[in-house]
PDB file of C-alpha atoms in Angstrom:
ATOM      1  CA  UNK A  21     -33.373  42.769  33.828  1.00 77.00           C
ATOM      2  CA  UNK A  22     -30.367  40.483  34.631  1.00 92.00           C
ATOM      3  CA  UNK A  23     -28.874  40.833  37.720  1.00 97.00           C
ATOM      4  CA  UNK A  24     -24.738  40.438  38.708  1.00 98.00           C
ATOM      5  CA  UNK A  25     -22.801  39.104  41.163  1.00 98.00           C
ATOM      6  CA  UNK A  26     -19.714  39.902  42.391  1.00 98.00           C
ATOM      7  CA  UNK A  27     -18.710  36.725  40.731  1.00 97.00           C
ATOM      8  CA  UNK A  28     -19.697  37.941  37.558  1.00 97.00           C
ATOM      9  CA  UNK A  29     -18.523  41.304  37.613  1.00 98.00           C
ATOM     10  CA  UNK A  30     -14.751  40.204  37.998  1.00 97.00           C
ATOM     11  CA  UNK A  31     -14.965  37.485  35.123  1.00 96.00           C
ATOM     12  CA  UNK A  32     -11.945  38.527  32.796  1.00 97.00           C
ATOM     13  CA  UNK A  33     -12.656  41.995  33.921  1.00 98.00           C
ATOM     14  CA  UNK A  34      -9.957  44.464  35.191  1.00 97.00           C
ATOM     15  CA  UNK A  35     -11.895  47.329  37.218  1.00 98.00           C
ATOM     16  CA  UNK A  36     -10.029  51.066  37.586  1.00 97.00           C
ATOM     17  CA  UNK A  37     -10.928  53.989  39.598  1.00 96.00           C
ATOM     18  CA  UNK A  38     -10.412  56.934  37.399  1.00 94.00           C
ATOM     19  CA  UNK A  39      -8.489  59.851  38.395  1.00 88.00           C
ATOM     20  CA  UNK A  40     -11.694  62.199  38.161  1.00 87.00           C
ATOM     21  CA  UNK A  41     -13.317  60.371  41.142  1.00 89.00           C
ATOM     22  CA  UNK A  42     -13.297  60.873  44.406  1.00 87.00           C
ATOM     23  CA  UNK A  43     -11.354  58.597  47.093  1.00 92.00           C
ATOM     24  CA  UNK A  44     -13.271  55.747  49.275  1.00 96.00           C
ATOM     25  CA  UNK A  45     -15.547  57.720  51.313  1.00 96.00           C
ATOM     26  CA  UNK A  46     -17.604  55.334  53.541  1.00 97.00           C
ATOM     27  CA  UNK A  47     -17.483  55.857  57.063  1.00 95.00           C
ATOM     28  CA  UNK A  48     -19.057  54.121  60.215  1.00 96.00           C
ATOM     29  CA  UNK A  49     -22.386  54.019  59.011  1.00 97.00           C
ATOM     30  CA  UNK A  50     -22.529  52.749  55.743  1.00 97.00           C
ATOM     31  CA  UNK A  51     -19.849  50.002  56.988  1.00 97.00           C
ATOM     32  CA  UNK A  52     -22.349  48.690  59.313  1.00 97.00           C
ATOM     33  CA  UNK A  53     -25.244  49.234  57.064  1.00 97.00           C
ATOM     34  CA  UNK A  54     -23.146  46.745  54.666  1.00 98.00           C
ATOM     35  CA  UNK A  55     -22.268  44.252  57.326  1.00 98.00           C
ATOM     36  CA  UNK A  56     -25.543  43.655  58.559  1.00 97.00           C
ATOM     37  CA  UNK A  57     -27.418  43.610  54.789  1.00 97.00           C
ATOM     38  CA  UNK A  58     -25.025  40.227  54.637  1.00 97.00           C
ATOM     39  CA  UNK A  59     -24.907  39.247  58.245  1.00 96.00           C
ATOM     40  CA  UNK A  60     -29.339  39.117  58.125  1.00 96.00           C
ATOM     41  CA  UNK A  61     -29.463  37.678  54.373  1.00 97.00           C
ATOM     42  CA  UNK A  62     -30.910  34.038  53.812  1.00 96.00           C
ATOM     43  CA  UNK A  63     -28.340  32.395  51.890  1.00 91.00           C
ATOM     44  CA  UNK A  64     -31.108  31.245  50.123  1.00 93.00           C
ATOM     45  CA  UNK A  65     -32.065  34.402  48.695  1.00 96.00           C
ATOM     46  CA  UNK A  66     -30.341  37.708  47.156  1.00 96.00           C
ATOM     47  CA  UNK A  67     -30.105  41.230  48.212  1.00 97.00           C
ATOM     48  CA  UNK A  68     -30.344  44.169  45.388  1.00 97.00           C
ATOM     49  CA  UNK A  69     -27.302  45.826  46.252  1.00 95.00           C
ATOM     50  CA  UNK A  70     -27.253  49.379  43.630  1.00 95.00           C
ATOM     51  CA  UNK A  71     -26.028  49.848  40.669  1.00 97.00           C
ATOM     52  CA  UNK A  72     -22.774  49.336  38.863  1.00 97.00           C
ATOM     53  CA  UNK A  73     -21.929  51.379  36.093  1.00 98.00           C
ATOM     54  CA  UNK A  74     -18.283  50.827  33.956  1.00 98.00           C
ATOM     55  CA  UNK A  75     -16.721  52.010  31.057  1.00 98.00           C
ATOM     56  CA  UNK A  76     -14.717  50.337  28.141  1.00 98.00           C
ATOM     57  CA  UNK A  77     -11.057  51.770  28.421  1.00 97.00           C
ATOM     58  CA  UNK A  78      -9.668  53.028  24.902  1.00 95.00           C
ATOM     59  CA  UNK A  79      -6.876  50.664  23.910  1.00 94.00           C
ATOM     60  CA  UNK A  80      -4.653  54.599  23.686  1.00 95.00           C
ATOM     61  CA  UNK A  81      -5.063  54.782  27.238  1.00 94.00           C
ATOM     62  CA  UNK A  82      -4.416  51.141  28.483  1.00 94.00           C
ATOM     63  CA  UNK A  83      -1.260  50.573  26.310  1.00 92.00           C
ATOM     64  CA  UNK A  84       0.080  53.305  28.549  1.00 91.00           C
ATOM     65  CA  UNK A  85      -0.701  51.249  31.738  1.00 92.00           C
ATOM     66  CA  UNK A  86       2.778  49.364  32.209  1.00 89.00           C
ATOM     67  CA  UNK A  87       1.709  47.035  34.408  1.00 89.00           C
ATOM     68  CA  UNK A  88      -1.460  45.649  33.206  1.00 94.00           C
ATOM     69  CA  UNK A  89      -0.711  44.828  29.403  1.00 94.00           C
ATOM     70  CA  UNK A  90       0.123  41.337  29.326  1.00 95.00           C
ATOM     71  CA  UNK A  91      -3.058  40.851  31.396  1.00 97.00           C
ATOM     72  CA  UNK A  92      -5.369  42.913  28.632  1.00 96.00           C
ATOM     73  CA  UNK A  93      -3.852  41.669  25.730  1.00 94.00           C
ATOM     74  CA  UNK A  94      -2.358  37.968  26.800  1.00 93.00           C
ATOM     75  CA  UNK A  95      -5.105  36.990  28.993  1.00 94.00           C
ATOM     76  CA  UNK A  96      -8.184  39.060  26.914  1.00 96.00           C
ATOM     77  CA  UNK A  97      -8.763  40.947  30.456  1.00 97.00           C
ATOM     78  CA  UNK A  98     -11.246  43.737  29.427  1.00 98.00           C
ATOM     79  CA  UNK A  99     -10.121  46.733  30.958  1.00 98.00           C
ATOM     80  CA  UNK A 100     -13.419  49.062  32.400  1.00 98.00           C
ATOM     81  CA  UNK A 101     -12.936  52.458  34.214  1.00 97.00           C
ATOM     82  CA  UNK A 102     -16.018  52.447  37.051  1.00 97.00           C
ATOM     83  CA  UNK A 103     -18.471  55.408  36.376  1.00 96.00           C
ATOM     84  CA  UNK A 104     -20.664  54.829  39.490  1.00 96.00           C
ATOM     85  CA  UNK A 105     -20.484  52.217  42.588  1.00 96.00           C
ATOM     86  CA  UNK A 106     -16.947  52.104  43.501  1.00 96.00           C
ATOM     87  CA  UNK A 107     -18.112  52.662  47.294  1.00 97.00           C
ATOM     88  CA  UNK A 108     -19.592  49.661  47.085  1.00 97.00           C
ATOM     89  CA  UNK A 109     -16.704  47.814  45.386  1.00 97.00           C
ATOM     90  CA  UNK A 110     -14.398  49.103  47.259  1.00 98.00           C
ATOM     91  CA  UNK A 111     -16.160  47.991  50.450  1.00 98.00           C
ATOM     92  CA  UNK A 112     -16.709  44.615  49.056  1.00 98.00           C
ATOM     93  CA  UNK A 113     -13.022  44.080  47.963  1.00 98.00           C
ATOM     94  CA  UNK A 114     -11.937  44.941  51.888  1.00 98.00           C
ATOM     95  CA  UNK A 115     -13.899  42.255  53.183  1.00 98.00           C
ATOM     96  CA  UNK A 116     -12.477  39.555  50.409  1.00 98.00           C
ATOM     97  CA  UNK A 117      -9.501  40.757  51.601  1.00 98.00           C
ATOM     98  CA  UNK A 118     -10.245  40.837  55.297  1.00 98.00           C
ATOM     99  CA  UNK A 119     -11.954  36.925  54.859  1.00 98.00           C
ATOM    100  CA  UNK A 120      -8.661  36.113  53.045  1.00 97.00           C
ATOM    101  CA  UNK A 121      -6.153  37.390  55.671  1.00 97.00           C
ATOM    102  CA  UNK A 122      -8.809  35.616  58.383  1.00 96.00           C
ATOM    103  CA  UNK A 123      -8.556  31.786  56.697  1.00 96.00           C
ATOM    104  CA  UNK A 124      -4.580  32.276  56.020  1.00 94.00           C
ATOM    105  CA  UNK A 125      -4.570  32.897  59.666  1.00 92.00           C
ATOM    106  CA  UNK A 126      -6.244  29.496  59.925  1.00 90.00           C
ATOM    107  CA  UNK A 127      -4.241  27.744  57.491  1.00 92.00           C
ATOM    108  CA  UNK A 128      -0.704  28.699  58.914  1.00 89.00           C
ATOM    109  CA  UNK A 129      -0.728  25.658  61.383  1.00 85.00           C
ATOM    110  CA  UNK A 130      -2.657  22.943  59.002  1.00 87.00           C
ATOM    111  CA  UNK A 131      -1.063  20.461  56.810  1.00 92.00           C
ATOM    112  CA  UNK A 132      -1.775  21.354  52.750  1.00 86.00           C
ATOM    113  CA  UNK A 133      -4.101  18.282  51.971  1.00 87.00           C
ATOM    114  CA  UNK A 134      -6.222  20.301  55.578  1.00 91.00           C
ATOM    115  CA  UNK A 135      -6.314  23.522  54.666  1.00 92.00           C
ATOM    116  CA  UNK A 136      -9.910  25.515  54.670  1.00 93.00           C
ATOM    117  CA  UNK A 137     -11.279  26.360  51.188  1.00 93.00           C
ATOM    118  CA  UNK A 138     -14.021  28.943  50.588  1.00 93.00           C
ATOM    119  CA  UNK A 139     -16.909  27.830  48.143  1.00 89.00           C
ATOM    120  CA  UNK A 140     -14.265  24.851  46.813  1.00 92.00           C
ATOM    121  CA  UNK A 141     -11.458  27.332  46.292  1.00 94.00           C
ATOM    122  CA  UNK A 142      -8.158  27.694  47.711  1.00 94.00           C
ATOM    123  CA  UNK A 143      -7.183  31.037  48.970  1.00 95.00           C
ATOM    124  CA  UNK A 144      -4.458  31.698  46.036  1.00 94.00           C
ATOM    125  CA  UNK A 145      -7.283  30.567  43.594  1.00 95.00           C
ATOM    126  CA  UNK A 146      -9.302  33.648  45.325  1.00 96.00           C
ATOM    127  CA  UNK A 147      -6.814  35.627  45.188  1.00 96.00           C
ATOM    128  CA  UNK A 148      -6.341  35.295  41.393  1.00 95.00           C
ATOM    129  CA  UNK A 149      -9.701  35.859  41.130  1.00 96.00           C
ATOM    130  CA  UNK A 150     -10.449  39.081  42.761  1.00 97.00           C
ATOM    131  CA  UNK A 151      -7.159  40.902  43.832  1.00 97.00           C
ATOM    132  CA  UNK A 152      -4.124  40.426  42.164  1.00 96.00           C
ATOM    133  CA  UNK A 153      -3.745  37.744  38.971  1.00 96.00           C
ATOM    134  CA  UNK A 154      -0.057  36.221  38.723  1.00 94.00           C
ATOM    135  CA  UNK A 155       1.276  34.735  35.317  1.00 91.00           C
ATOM    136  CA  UNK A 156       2.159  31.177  36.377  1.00 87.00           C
ATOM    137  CA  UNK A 157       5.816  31.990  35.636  1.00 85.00           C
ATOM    138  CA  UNK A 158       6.237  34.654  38.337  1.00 80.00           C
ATOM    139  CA  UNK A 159       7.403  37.493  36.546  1.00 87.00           C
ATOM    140  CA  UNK A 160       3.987  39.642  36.147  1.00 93.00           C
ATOM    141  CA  UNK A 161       0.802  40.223  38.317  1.00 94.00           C
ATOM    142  CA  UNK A 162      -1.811  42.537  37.666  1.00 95.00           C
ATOM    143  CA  UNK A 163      -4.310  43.948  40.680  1.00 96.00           C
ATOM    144  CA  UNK A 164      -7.766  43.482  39.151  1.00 97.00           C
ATOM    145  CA  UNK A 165      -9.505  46.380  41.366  1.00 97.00           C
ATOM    146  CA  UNK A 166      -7.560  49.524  42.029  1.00 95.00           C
ATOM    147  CA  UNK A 167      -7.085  53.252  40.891  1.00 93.00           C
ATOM    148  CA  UNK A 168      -6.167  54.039  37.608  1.00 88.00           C
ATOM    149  CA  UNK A 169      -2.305  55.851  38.234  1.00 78.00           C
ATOM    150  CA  UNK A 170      -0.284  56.235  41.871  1.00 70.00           C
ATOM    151  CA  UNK A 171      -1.814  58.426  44.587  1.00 81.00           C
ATOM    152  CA  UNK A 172      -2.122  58.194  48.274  1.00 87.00           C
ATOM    153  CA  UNK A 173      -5.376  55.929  48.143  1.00 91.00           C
ATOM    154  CA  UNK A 174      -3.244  53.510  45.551  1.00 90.00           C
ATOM    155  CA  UNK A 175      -0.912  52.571  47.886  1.00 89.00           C
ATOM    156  CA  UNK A 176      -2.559  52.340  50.492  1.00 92.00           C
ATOM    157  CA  UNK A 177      -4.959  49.977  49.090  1.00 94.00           C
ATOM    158  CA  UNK A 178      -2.027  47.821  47.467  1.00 92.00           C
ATOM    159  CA  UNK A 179      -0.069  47.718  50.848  1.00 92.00           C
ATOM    160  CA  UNK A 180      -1.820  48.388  53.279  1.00 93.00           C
ATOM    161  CA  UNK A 181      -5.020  46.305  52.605  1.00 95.00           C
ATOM    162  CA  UNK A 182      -4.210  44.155  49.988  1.00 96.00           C
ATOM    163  CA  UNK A 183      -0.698  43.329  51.789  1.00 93.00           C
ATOM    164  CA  UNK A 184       1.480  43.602  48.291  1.00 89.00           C
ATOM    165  CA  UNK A 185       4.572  45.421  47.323  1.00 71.00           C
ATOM    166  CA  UNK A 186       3.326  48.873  45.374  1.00 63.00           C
ATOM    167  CA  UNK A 187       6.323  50.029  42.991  1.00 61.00           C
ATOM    168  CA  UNK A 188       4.586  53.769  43.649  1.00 59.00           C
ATOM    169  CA  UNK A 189       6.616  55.732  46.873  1.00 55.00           C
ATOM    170  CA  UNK A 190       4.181  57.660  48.207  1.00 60.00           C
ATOM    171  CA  UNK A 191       3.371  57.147  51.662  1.00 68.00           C
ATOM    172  CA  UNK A 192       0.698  59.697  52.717  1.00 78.00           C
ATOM    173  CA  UNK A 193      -2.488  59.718  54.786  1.00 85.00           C
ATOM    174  CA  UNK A 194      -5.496  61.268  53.693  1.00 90.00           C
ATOM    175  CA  UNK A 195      -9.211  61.312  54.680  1.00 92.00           C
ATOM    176  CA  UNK A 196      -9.641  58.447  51.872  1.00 94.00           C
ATOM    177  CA  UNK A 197      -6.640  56.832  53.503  1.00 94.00           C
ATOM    178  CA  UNK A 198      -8.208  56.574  56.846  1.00 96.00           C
ATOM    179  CA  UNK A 199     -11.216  55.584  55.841  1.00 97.00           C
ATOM    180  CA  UNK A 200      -9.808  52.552  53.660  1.00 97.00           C
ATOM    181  CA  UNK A 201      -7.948  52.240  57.052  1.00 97.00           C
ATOM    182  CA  UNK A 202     -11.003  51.725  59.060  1.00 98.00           C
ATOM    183  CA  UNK A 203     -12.861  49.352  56.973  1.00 98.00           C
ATOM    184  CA  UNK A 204     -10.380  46.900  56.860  1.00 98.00           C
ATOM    185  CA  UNK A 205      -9.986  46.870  60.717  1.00 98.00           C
ATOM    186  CA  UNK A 206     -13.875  47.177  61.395  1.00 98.00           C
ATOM    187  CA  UNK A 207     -14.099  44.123  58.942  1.00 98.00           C
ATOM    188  CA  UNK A 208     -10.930  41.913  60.783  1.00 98.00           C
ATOM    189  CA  UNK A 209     -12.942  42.686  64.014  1.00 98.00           C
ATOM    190  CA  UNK A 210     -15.821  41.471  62.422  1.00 98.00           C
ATOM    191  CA  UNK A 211     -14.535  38.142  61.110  1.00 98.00           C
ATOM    192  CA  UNK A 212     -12.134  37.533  64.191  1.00 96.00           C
ATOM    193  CA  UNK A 213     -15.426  36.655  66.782  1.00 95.00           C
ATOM    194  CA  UNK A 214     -17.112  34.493  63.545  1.00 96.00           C
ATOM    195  CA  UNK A 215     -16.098  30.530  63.658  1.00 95.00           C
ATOM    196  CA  UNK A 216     -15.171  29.437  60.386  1.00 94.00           C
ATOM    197  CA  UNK A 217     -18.502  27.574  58.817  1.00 95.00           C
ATOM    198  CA  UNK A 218     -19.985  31.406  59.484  1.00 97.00           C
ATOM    199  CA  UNK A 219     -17.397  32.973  57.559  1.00 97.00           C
ATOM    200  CA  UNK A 220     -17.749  30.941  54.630  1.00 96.00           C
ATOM    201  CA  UNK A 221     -21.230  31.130  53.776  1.00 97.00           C
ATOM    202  CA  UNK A 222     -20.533  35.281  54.789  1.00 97.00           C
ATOM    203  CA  UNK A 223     -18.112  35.240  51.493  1.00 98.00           C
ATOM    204  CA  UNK A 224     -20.790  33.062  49.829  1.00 97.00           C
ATOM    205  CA  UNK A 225     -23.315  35.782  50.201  1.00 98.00           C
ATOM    206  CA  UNK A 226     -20.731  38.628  49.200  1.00 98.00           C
ATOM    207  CA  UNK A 227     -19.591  36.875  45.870  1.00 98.00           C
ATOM    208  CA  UNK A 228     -22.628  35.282  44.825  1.00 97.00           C
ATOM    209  CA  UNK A 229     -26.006  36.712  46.583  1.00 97.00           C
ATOM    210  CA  UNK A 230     -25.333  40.556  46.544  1.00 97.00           C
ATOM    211  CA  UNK A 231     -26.730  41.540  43.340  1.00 97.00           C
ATOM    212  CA  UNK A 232     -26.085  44.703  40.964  1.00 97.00           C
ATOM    213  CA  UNK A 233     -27.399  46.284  38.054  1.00 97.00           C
ATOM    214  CA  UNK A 234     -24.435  46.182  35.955  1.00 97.00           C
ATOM    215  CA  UNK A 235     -24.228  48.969  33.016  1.00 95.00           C
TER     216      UNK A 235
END
């Protein structure tokens, strides 16, 4: 059975948390769990990481979602709700995030023909890739892992973690909240004592050797 990357998970796909699940409920434990599965990996080799499990969005249901359209139908996004292992995604999409945030910090200072790339991509291009997608004319962006409608978990994960403007106004803290909360900072922590060369092959291993059983 074929096995799928993080890398091939988000080709062309855009990834939902429906309403019906539950909010991100890793703690302490499971956090390091993850962190050391990709700290101890040979970059040589791939770690089974669980299963994946999406589901095809009905176009009635995604012609209601605003914001993501021009993405589905201009770009030929596929639009998936996930059934099963959006722990794990979630987890891994703090730690892009965190690794982002952690070479910007890097780049502020260097000159643009200097700046760090991860895997022979810019930071924008990774961006693009995993978090939010913006039309090359500005005017529309898509985030291509969230929840599927506002709540207190969407926007925290759009401001707080991801660092972007929500259009939702809700500002509440929840149990979810905290725990998105947590990751990101255990994660920052993480990266901030790791030179560079280290946290490169570190998103190597989390894009392309972590390996799910995609349904």
């Amino acid at each position: 059975m074929k096995l799928y990357s993080l890398n091939d998970i988000f080709e062309r796909r855009l990834l939902r948390i429906p309403d019906y699940q539950r909010g991100y409920a890793w703690q302490k434990h499971q956090r390091e769990d993850f962190w050391e599965d990709i700290l101890q990996l040979d970059s040589n080799k791939i770690h089974y990481t669980g299963v994946i499990t999406l589901e095809p969005v009905s176009n009635t249901i995604w012609h209601k979602w605003a914001q993501d359209e021009w993405i589905i139908e201009g770009m030929e996004y596929r639009p998936f709700y996930i059934v099963d292992g959006q722990q794990r995604l979630t987890t891994s999409m703090i730690l892009i995030q965190a690794i982002v945030e952690r070479i910007e910090r890097c780049n502020a200072d260097l000159p643009e023909d200097q700046k760090i790339q991860l895997n022979y991509q810019s930071i924008n291009q990774i961006r693009n890739r995993y978090i939010l997608y913006k039309a090359e004319d500005g005017l529309r962006e898509s985030f291509l892992f969230g929840y599927e409608k506002d709540n207190p978990s969407d926007e925290f994960l759009k401001t707080r973690i991801f660092g972007v403007h929500s259009h939702s106004d809700l500002n509440q803290e929840t149990l979810y909240t905290r725990n998105l909360h947590e990751a990101k900072n255990f994660f920052s922590g993480k990266l901030k004592e790791m030179a560079i060369d280290e946290v490169a092959a570190l998103f190597k291993k989390l894009t392309q050797k972590l390996k799910f059983n995609l349904y």
